[in-house]
XYZ file of C-alpha atoms in Angstrom:
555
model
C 124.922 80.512 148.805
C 128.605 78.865 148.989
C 128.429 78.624 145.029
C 128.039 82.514 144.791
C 130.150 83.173 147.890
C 132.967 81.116 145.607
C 132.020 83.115 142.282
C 132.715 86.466 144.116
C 135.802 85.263 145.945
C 137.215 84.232 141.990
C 135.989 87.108 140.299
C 137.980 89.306 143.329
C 141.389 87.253 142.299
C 141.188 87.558 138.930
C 140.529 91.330 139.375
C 143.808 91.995 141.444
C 145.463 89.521 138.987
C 143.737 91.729 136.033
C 145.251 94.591 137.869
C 149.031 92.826 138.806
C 148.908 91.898 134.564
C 147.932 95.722 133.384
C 150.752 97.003 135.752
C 153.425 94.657 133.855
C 152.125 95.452 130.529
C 152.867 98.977 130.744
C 155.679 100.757 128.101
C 156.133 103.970 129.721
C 159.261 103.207 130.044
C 160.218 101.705 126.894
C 159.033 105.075 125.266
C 161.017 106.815 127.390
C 164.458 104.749 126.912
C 163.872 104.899 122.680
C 163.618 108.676 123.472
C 166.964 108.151 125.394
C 168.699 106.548 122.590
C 167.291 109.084 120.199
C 164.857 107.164 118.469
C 161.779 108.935 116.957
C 158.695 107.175 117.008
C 155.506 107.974 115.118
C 153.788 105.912 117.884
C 154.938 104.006 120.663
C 152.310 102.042 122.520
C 151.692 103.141 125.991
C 150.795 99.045 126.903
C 151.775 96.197 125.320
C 149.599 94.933 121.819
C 149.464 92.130 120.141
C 153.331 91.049 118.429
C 151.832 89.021 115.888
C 153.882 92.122 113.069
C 156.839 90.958 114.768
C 159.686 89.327 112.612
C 162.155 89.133 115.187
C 161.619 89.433 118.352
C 159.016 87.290 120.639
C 155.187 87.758 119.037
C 153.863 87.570 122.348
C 152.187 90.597 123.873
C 154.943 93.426 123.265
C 155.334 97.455 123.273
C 156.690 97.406 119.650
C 155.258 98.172 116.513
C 156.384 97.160 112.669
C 157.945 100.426 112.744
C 160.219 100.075 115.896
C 161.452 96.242 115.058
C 162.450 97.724 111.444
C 164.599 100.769 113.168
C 165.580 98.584 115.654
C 167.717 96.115 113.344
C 168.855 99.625 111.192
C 170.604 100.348 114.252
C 171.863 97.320 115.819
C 173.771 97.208 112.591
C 174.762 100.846 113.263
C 175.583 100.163 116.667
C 177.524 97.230 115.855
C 179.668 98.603 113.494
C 180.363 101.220 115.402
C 181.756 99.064 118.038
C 184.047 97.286 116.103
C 185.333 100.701 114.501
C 185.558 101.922 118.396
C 187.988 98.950 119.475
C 189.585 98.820 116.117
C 190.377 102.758 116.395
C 193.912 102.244 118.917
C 194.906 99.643 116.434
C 194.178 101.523 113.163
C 195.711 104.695 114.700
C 198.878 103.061 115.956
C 199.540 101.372 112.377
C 198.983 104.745 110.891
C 201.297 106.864 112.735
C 204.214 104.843 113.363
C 203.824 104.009 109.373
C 204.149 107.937 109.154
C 207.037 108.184 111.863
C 209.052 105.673 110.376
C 208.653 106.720 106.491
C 209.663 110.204 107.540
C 212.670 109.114 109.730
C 214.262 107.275 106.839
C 213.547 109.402 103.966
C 215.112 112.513 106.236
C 217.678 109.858 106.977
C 218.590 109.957 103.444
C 218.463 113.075 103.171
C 220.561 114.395 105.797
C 223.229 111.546 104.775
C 223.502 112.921 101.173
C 223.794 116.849 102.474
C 226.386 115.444 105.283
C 228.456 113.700 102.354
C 228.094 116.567 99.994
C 229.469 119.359 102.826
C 231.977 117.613 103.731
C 233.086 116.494 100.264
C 232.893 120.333 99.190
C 235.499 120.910 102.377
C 237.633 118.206 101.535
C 238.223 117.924 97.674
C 236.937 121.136 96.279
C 236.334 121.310 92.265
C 237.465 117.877 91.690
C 234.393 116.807 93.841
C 231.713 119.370 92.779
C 232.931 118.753 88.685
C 232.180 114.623 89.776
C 229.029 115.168 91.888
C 226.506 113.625 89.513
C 228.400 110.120 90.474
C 227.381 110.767 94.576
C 223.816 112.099 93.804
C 222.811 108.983 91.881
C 223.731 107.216 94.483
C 221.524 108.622 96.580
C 219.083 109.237 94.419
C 218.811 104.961 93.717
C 218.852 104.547 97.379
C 215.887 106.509 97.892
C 214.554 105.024 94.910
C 214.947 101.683 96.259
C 213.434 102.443 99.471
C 210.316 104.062 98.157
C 209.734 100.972 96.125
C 211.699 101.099 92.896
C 212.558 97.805 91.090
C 216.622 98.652 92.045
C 218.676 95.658 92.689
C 220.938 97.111 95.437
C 224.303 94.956 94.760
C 223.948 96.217 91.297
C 223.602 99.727 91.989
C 226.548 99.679 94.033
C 228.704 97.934 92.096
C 228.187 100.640 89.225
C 228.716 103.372 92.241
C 232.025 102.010 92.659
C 232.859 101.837 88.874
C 231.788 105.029 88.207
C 234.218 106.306 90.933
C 237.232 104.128 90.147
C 236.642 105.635 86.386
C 236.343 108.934 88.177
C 239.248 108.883 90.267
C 241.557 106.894 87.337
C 241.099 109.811 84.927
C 241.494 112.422 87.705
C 245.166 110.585 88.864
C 245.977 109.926 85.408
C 245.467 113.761 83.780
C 248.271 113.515 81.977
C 246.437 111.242 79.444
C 244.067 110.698 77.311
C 241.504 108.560 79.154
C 238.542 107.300 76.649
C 235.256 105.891 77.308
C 236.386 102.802 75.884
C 239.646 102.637 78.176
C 237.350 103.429 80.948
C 235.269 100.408 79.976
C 238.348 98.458 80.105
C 239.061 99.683 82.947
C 235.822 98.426 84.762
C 237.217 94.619 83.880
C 239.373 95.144 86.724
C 237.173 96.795 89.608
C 237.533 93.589 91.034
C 240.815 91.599 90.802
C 242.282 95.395 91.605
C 240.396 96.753 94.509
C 241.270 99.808 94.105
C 239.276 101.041 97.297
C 240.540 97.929 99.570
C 237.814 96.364 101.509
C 235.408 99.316 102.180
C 233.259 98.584 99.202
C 232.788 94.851 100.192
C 231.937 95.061 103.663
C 229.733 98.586 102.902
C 227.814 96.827 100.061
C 226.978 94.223 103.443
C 225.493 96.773 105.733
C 223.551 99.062 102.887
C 221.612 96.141 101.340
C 220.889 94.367 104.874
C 219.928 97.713 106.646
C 217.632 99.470 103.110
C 216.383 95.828 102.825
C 215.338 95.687 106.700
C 214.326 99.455 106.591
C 212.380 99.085 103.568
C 210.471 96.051 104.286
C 209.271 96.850 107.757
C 207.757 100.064 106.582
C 205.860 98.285 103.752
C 204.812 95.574 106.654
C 203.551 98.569 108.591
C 201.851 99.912 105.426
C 200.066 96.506 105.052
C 199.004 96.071 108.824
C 197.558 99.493 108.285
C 195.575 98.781 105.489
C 194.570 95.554 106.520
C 193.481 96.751 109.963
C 191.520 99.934 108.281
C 189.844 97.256 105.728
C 188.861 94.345 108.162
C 187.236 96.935 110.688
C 184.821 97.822 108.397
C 182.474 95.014 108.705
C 179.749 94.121 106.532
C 176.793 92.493 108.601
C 175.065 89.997 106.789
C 171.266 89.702 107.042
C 171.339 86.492 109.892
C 173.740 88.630 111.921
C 171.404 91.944 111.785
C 168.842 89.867 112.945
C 171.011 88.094 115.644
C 171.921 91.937 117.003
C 168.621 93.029 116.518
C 167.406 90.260 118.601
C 170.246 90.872 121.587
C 170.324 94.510 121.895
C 166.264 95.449 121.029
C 164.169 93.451 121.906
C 164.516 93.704 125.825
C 162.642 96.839 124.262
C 159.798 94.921 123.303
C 159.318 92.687 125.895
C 159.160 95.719 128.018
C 162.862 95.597 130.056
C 165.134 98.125 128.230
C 167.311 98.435 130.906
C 168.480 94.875 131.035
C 171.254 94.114 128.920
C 172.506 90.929 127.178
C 173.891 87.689 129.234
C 177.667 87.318 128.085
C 177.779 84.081 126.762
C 174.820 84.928 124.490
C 176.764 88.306 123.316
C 179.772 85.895 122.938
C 178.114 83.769 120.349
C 176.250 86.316 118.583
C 179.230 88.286 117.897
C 181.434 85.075 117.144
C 178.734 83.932 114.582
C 178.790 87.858 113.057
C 182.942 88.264 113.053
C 183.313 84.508 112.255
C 185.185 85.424 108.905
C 187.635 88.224 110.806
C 188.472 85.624 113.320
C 189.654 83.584 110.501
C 192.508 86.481 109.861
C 193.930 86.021 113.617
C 196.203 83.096 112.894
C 197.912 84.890 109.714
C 197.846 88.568 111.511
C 199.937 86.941 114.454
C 202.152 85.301 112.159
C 203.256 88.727 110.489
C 202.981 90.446 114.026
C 205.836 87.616 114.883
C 207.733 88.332 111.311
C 207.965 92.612 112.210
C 209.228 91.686 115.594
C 211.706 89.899 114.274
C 212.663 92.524 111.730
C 212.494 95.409 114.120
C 215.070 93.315 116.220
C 217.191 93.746 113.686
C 216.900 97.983 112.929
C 217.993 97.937 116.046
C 221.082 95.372 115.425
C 223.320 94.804 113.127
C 220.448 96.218 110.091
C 220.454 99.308 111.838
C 219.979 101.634 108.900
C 220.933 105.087 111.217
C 224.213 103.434 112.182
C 225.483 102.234 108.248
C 224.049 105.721 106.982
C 225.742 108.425 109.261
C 228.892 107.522 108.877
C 228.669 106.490 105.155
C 230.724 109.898 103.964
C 233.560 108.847 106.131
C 233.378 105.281 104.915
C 233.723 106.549 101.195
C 236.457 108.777 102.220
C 238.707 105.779 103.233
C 237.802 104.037 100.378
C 239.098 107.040 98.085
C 242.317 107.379 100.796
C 242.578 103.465 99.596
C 242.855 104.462 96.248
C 244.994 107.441 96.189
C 247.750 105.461 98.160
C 247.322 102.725 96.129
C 247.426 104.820 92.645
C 250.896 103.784 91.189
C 249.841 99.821 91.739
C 246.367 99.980 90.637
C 247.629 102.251 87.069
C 250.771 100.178 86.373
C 247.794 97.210 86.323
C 245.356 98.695 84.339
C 248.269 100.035 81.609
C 248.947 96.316 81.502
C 245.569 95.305 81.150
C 244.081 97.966 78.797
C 247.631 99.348 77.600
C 249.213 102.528 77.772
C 246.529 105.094 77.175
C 247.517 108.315 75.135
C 249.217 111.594 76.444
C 246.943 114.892 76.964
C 250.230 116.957 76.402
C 251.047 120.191 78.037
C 247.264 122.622 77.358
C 245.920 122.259 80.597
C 246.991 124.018 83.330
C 248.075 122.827 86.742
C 245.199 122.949 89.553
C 246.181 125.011 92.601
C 246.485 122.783 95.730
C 243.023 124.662 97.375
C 241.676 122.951 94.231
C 242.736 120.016 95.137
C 242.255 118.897 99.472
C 240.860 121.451 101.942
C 242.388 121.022 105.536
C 239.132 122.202 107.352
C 237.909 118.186 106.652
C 236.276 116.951 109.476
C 232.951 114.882 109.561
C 229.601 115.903 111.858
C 230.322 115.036 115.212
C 227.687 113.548 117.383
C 226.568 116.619 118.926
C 225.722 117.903 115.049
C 223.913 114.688 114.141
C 220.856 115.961 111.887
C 217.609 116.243 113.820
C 215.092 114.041 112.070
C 211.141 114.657 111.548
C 210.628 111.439 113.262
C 212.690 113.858 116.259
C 214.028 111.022 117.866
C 216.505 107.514 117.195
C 215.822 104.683 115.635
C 216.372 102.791 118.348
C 213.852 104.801 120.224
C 211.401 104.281 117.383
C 212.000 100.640 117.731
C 211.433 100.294 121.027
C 208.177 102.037 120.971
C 206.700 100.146 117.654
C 207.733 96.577 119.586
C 205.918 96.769 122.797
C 202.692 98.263 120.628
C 202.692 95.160 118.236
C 203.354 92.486 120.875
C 199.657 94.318 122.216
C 197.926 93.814 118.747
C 198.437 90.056 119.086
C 195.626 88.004 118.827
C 193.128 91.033 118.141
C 190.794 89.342 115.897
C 190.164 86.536 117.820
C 189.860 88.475 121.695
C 187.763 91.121 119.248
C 184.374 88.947 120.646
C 185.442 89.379 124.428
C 186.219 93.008 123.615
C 182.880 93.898 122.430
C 180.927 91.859 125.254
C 182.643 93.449 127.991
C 180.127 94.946 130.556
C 180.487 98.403 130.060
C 179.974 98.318 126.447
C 177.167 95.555 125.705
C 176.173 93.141 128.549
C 175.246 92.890 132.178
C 178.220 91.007 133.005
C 179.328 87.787 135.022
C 177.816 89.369 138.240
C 174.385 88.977 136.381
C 173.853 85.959 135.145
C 170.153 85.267 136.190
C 169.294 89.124 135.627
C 170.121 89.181 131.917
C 168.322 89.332 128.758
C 168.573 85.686 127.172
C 167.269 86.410 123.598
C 163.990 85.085 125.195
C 163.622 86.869 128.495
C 165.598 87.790 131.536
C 166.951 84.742 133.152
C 170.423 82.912 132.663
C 171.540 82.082 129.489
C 172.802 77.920 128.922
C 174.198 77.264 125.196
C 178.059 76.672 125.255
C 180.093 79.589 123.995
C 180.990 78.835 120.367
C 184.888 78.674 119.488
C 186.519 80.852 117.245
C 186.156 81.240 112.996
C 184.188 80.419 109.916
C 184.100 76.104 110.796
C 183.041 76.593 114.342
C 180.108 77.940 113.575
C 178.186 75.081 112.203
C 176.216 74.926 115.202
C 175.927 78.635 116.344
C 172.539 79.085 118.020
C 171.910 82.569 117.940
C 173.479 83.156 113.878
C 173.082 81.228 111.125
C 176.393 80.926 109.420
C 177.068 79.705 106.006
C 180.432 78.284 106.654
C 180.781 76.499 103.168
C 181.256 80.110 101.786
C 184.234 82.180 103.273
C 184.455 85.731 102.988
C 186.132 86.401 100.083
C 187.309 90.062 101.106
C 188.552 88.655 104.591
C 190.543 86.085 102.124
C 192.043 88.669 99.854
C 193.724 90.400 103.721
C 194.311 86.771 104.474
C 197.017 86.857 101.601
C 198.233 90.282 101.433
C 199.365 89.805 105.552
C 200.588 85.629 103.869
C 202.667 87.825 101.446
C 204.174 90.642 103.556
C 205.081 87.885 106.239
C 207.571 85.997 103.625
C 208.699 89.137 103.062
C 209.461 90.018 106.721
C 211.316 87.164 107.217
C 213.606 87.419 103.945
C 214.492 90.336 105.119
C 215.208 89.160 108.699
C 217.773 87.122 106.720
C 218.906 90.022 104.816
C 217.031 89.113 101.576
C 215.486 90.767 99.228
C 212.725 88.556 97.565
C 212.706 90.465 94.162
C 217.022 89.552 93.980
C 217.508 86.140 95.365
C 219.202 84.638 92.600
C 222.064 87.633 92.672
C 225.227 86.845 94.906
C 227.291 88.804 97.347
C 230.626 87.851 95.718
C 230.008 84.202 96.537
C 229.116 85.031 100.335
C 225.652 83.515 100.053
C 222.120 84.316 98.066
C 220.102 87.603 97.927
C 220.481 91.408 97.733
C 221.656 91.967 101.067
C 223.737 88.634 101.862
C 227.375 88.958 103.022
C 226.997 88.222 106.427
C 224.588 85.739 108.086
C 223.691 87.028 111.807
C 225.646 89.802 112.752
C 226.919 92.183 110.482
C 229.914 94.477 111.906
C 230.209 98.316 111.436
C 233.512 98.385 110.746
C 234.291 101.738 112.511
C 237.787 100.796 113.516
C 238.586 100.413 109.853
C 237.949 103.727 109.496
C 240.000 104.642 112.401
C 243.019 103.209 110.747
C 242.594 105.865 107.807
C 245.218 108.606 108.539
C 245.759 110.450 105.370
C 243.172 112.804 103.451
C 242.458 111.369 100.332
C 243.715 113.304 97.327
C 241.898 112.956 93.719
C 244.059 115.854 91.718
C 247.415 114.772 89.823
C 250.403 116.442 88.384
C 250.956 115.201 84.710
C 253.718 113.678 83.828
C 255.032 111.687 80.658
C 254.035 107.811 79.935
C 255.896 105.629 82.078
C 257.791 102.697 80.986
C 255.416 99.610 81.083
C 258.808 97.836 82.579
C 258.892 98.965 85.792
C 256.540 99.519 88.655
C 254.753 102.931 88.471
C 255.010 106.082 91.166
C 252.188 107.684 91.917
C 251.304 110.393 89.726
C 250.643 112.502 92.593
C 252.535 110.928 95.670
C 255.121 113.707 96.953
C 252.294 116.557 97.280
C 249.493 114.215 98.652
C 252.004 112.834 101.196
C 253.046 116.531 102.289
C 249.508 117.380 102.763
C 248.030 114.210 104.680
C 250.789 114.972 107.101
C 249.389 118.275 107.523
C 246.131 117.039 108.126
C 246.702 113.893 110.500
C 246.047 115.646 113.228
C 242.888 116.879 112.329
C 242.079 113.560 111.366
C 243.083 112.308 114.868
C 241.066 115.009 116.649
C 237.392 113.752 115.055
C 238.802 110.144 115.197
């Protein structure tokens, strides 16, 4: 009698425990969480089978089938990418507009500098100017060649933009003769031991290859942070890490809890052992990040491109003011050098004086400054593009901790014995793996080959390697492609002349009373004995007292 009274009493135990086991098994509400996420099913079982199909998740008893694991790992690749594109997108977006805002500020720049010059030049000398143009637009014109990328070796370029307006300005002074190509070759000898146009073209030569050099270079670093930020975000899952993700973010489904979400430290690791190769970037992307700081420092010092550009027309003004009042010196020297050149004799007739200077001469005051497209300063531009690269510091390697945060993947720190392990819900013990490729020898949720780098992730590697010597030649006021020209024995590079700080040399231009005059009267050889007048002196000097007041009133 006991015996049966203890076969019923078992039999009753294992029938609630029977009934406690088919409650637990059920997948109501795993079928209704894949409808939740969009998922469509041929079958979903309504309690849990047999998981011996399984190929990644537990083969215990489980509400997947073959077909669910298989969609399962499609999308945690889906889903992960889409993450990392999600994070990436303030990054990629930020690169990509100021890249845009800065391009368009200097190319306007430019061209609001050359239309500046060109009105005022048209005020100012008339026909002389308009019949000599060409010699003003090719400057330009190789400026904004340079800056868009041309192989032009500023120092050069200027240096033949000052010859071509000595030669200019010689012939114009000296109408009376005959001036040749060849004498204007001649002539060329002497650009420097003369210095025709005093000390403008020296210290301007300074500030235009510094500034383009600075302006040119951080643009191209933006343009490389761009594409190196669009390329790295699209990540290419490899086979282990599909299975890692598959494993982290699904199969909670098929142990029958698809509302608990991953443990941290186990998100940590499977997303360190998956973005092991874009870690590797981190240490070179915060080296250039350091290298356009330190550029962008100097825009907005002494390489500020706005501040050598605006005033360049007034600049070249004073330089051609040098030369007029300096005419009889610098042609006695040259008819020395390259002898007396020929008479024109009497044909031509004499230029009116509207031909020749225009009182109306005044530059654009700072109330007309050109708007820009970028519509605001440099300096303002500057200030913006530094505080958002000082935040894209160390993205790569906080990219792991960005993508585990609670309301995007995991239960959180508040959870730690309520989250899915990768086995079951309960806390999760392996130590959080350390960043890159080498410390993932011993990642337990992905297997990582770390004998075999990424070869793409190498190639950005480089290219940000690359653009970061770059940066910081031009922080010097270098330009890589010139380093073995000179800036007449001031130091090495394109843009050398001065070594921190280089000044703007406004008050020179302050000190420039007299409108320049190009136009001269003719008159008959001079006697190579005796120091030479100006061929133009008593009119120019008539007319630049006329004018000094308007010159003082924009001064």
């Amino acid at each position: 009698m006991l015996r049966l009274e203890t076969i019923i009493c078992t039999f009753s135990v294992l029938s609630v425990a029977a009934r406690a086991d088919f409650k637990a098994r059920n997948c109501s509400d795993v079928k209704e969480a894949c409808i939740g996420k969009g998922f469509s099913f041929a079958h979903v079982p309504l309690q849990e089978i047999p998981g011996e199909h399984l190929r990644v998740c537990p083969q215990g008893n489980t509400c997947c089938t073959q077909e669910m694991e298989d969609k399962f790992g499609q999308q945690s690749k889906q889903d992960f990418e889409n993450l990392v594109d999600e994070i990436s997108h303030e990054l990629r977006s930020t690169f990509v507009s100021r890249h845009k805002r800065f391009d368009e500020f200097f190319l306007e720049l430019l061209e609001n500098t050359e239309r500046s010059l060109n009105e005022m030049f048209v005020r100012t000398y008339g026909k002389p100017y308009m019949q000599n143009s060409e010699v003003f637009e090719n400057l330009f014109a190789e400026l904004k060649r340079y800056y868009t990328g041309g192989n032009v070796n500023l120092e050069e370029m200027l240096n033949d933009f000052w010859s071509r307006l000595l030669e200019r300005m010689f012939t114009l002074l000296n109408s009376q003769y005959v001036i040749t190509e060849d004498y204007l070759e001649c002539i060329s000898k002497y650009t420097d031991e003369l210095k025709p146009f005093g000390d403008v073209p020296r210290k301007l030569k300074a500030q235009v290859t510094r500034a383009f050099i600075a302006a040119r270079t951080f643009v191209q670093g933006l343009s490389v942070g761009r594409e190196v930020a669009q390329r790295v975000s699209k990540v290419s899952s490899s086979p282990a890490c599909i299975r890692a993700l598959t494993k982290m973010l699904y199969c909670p489904f098929c142990q029958g809890m698809p509302a608990v979400k991953p443990c941290k430290n186990y998100c940590l690791n499977v997303v360190k052992g998956c973005l092991a190769n874009q870690a590797d970037l981190d240490p070179e992307w915060n080296l250039y990040i350091d290298a356009m700081l330190l550029v962008a420092q100097r825009l907005e010092g002494p390489f500020n491109i706005e501040s050598v550009m605006e005033p360049i027309d007034v600049k070249i003004s004073e330089a051609i003011m040098n030369m007029q009042d300096n005419s009889a010196q610098v042609s006695y020297r040259v008819f020395q050098g390259c002898g007396q050149p020929k008479p024109a004799g009497m044909t031509r007739s004499t230029r009116g004086v509207s031909d020749v200077f225009n009182a109306r001469f005044r530059p654009y005051s700072p109330e007309e400054r050109p708007t820009t497209a970028a519509g605001t300063s440099l300096d303002r531009l500057v200030v913006d593009i530094k505080e958002k690269l000082k935040l894209s510091k160390k993205f790569w390697s906080n990219l792991p901790e960005a993508m585990c945060m609670e309301d995007r993947v995991t239960a959180g720190n508040a959870s730690d014995d309520e989250c899915w392990n990768g086995h079951t819900k309960g806390r999760y013990f392996p130590e959080v793996q350390k960043d890159g490729l080498t410390n993932q020898l011993n990642n337990p949720e992905v297997g990582v080959d770390i004998t075999r780098p990424d070869t793409f992730i190498r190639q950005q590697i480089m290219a940000l390697r690359v653009m970061t010597n770059k940066l910081k030649n031009a922080y010097n006021g270098n330009d890589i492609y010139f380093q073995d020209s000179s800036d007449e024995g001031s130091g090495s590079g394109s843009g050398s002349g001065c070594t921190e700080v280089c000044p703007t040399d406004m008050d020179a231009v302050s000190a420039a009373t007299k409108a320049p005059v190009v136009e001269a009267d003719r008159r008959g050889p001079v006697d190579d004995s005796a120091p030479l007048r100006a061929p133009s002196v008593a009119l120019p000097t008539m007319l630049a007292l006329s004018a000094l007041a308007l010159h003082r009133q924009w001064r």
